[in-house]
mmCIF file of C-alpha atoms in Angstrom:
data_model
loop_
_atom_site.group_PDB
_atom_site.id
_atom_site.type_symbol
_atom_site.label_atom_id
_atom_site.label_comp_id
_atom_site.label_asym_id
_atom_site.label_seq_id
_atom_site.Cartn_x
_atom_site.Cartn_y
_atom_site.Cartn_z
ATOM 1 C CA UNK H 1 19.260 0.057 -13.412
ATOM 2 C CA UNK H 2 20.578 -1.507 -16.286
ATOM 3 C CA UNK H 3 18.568 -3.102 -19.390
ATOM 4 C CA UNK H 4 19.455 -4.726 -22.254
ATOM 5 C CA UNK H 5 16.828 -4.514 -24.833
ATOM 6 C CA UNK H 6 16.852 -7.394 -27.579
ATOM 7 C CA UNK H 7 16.320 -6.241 -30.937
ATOM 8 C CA UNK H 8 14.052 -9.833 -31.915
ATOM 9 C CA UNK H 9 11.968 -8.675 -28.575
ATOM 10 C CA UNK H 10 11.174 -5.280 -29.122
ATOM 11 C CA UNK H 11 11.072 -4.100 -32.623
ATOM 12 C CA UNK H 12 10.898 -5.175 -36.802
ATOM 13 C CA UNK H 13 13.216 -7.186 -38.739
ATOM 14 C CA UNK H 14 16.172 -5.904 -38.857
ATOM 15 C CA UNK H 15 15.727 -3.061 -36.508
ATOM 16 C CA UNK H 16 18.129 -1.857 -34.163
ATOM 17 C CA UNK H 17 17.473 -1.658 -30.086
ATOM 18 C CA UNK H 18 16.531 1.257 -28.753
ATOM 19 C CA UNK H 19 19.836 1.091 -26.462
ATOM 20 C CA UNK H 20 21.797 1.405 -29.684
ATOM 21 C CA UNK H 21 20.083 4.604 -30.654
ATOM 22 C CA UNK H 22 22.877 7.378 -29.303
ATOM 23 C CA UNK H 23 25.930 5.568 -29.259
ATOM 24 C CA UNK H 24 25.244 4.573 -33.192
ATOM 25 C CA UNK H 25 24.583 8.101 -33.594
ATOM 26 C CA UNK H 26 27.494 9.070 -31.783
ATOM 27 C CA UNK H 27 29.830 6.809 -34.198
ATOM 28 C CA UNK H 28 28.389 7.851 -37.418
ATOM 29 C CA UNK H 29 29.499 11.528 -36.429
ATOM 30 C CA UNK H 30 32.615 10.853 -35.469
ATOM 31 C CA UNK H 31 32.851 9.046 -39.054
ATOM 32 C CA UNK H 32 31.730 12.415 -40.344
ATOM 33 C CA UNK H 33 34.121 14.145 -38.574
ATOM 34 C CA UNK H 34 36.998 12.181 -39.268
ATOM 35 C CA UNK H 35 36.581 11.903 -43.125
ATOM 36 C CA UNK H 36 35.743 16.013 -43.437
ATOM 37 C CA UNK H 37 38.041 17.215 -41.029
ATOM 38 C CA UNK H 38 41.637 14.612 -41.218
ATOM 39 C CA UNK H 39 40.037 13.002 -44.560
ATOM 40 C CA UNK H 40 40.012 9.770 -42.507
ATOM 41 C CA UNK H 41 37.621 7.286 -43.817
ATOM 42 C CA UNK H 42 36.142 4.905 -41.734
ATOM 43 C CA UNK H 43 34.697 1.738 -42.568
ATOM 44 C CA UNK H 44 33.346 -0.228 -39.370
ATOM 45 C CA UNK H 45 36.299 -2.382 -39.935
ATOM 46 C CA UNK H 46 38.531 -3.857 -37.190
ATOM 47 C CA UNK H 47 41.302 -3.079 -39.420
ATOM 48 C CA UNK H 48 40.247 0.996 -39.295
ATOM 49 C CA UNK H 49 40.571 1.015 -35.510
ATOM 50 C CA UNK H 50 44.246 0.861 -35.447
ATOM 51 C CA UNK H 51 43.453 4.600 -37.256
ATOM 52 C CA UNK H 52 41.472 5.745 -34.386
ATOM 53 C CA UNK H 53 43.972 4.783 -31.753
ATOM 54 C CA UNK H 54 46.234 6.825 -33.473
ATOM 55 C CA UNK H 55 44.044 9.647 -33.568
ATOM 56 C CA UNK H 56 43.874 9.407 -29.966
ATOM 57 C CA UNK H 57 47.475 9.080 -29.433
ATOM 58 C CA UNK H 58 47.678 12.462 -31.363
ATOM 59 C CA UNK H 59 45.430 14.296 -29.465
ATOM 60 C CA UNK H 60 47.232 13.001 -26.202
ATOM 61 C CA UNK H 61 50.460 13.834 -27.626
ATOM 62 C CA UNK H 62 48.958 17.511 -27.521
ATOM 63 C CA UNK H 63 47.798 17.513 -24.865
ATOM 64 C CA UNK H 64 44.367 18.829 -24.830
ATOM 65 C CA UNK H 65 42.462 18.903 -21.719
ATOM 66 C CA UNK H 66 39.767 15.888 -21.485
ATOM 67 C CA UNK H 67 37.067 18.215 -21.130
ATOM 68 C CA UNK H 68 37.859 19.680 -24.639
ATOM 69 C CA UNK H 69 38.002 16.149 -25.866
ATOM 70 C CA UNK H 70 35.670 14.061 -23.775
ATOM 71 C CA UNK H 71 32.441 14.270 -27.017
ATOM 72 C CA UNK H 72 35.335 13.367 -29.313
ATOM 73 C CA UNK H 73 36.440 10.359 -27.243
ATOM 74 C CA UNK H 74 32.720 9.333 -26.941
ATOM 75 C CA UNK H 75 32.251 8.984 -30.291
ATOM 76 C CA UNK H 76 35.288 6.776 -30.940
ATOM 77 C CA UNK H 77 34.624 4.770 -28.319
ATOM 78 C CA UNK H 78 30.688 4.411 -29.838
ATOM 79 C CA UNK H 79 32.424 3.703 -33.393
ATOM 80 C CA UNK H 80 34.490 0.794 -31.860
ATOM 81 C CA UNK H 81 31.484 -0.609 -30.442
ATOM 82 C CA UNK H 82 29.997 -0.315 -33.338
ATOM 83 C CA UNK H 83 32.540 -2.109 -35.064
ATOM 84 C CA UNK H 84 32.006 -5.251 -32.032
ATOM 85 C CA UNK H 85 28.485 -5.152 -32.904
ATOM 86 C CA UNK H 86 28.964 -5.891 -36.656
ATOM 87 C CA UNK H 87 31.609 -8.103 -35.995
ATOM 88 C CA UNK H 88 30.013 -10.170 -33.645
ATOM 89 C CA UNK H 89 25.770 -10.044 -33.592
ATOM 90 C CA UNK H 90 26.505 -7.846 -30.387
ATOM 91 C CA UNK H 91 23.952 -5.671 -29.141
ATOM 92 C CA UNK H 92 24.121 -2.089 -27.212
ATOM 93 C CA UNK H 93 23.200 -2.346 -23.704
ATOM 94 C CA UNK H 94 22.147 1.435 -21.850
ATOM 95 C CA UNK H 95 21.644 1.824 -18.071
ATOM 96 C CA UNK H 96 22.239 5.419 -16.096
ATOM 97 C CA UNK H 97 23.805 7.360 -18.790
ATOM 98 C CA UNK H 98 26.072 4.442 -20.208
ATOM 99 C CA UNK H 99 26.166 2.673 -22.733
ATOM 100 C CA UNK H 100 27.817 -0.988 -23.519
ATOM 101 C CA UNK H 101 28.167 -3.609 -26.204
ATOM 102 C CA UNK H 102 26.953 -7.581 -25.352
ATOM 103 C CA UNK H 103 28.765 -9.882 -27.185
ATOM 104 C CA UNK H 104 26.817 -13.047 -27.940
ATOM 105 C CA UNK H 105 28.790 -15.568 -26.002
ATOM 106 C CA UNK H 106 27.485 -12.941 -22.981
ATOM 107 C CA UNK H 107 30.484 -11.179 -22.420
ATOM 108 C CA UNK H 108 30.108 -7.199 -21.656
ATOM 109 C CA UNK H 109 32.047 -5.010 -23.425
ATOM 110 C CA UNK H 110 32.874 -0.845 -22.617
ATOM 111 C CA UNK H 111 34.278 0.708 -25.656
ATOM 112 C CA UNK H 112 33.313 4.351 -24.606
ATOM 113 C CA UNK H 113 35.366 3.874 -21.828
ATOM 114 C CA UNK H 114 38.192 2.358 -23.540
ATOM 115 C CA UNK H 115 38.268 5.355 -25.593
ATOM 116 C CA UNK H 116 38.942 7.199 -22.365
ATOM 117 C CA UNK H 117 41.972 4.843 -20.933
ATOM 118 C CA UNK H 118 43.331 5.088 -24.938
ATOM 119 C CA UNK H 119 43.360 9.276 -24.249
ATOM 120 C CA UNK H 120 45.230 8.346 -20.638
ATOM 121 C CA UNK H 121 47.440 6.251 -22.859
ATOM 122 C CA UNK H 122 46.317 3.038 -21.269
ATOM 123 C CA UNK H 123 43.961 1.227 -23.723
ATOM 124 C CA UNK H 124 43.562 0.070 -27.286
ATOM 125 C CA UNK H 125 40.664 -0.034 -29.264
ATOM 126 C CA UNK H 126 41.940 -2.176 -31.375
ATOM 127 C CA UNK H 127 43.106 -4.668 -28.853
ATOM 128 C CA UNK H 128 39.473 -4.592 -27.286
ATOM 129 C CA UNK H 129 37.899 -5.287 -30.266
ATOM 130 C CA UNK H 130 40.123 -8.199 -31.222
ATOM 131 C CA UNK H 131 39.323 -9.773 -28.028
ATOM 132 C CA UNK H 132 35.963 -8.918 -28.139
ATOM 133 C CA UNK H 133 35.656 -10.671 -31.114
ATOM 134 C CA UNK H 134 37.962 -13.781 -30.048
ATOM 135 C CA UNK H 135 36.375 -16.591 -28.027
ATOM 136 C CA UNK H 136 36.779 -17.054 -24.693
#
């Protein structure tokens, strides 16, 4: 089942939803990660996701196996999301182990799995969030 959880509905002022809980977690470590280990610093702009496809093209590029890379690939996907959320008033949806963002104009939005089609050399995080944050 899938439920979206508004953040006026369910908590304080300026609270996030509970749906937003792991994958904002998920994106702040993969901003940790990047700036101590490539000295990469991310700033929840749409401009610093051209920087994380690149990152995934490298890791492609050497081929690591997905399972080595899958946690890695979650959290950029969670930090583009993260970047639709602020960009647009989005919210994080969760249902069975996933996680999306809901742009305001309704639209549903899978960044975590964009990350995935990026690493299969079929996707753009960068491209997703410029249309998630175009109108329809």
């Amino acid at each position: 089942m899938t439920t979206w959880i508004s953040t006026t509905a369910t908590a304080a002022p300026g609270a996030r939803p509970s749906a937003a809980a792991r994958p904002v977690r998920w994106a702040a470590d993969a901003v940790t990660a990047l700036r101590e280990g490539a000295r990469l610093r991310l700033d929840y702009s749409a401009r610093s996701l051209w920087s994380v496809d690149r990152m995934i093209e490298g890791i492609r590029r050497e081929e690591a196996p997905y399972a080595a890379v899958e946690t890695v690939l979650r959290g950029f996907g969670a930090y583009a999301g993260e970047v639709i959320v602020r960009e647009t008033g989005g919210e994080w949806w969760a249902g069975g182990g996933d996680h999306w963002v809901r742009t305001p104009d309704g639209r549903l939005w899978d960044p975590i799995d964009e990350a995935r089609r990026c690493y299969a050399g079929d996707g753009s995080l960068r491209l997703l969030c410029r249309e998630a944050t175009t109108s329809p």
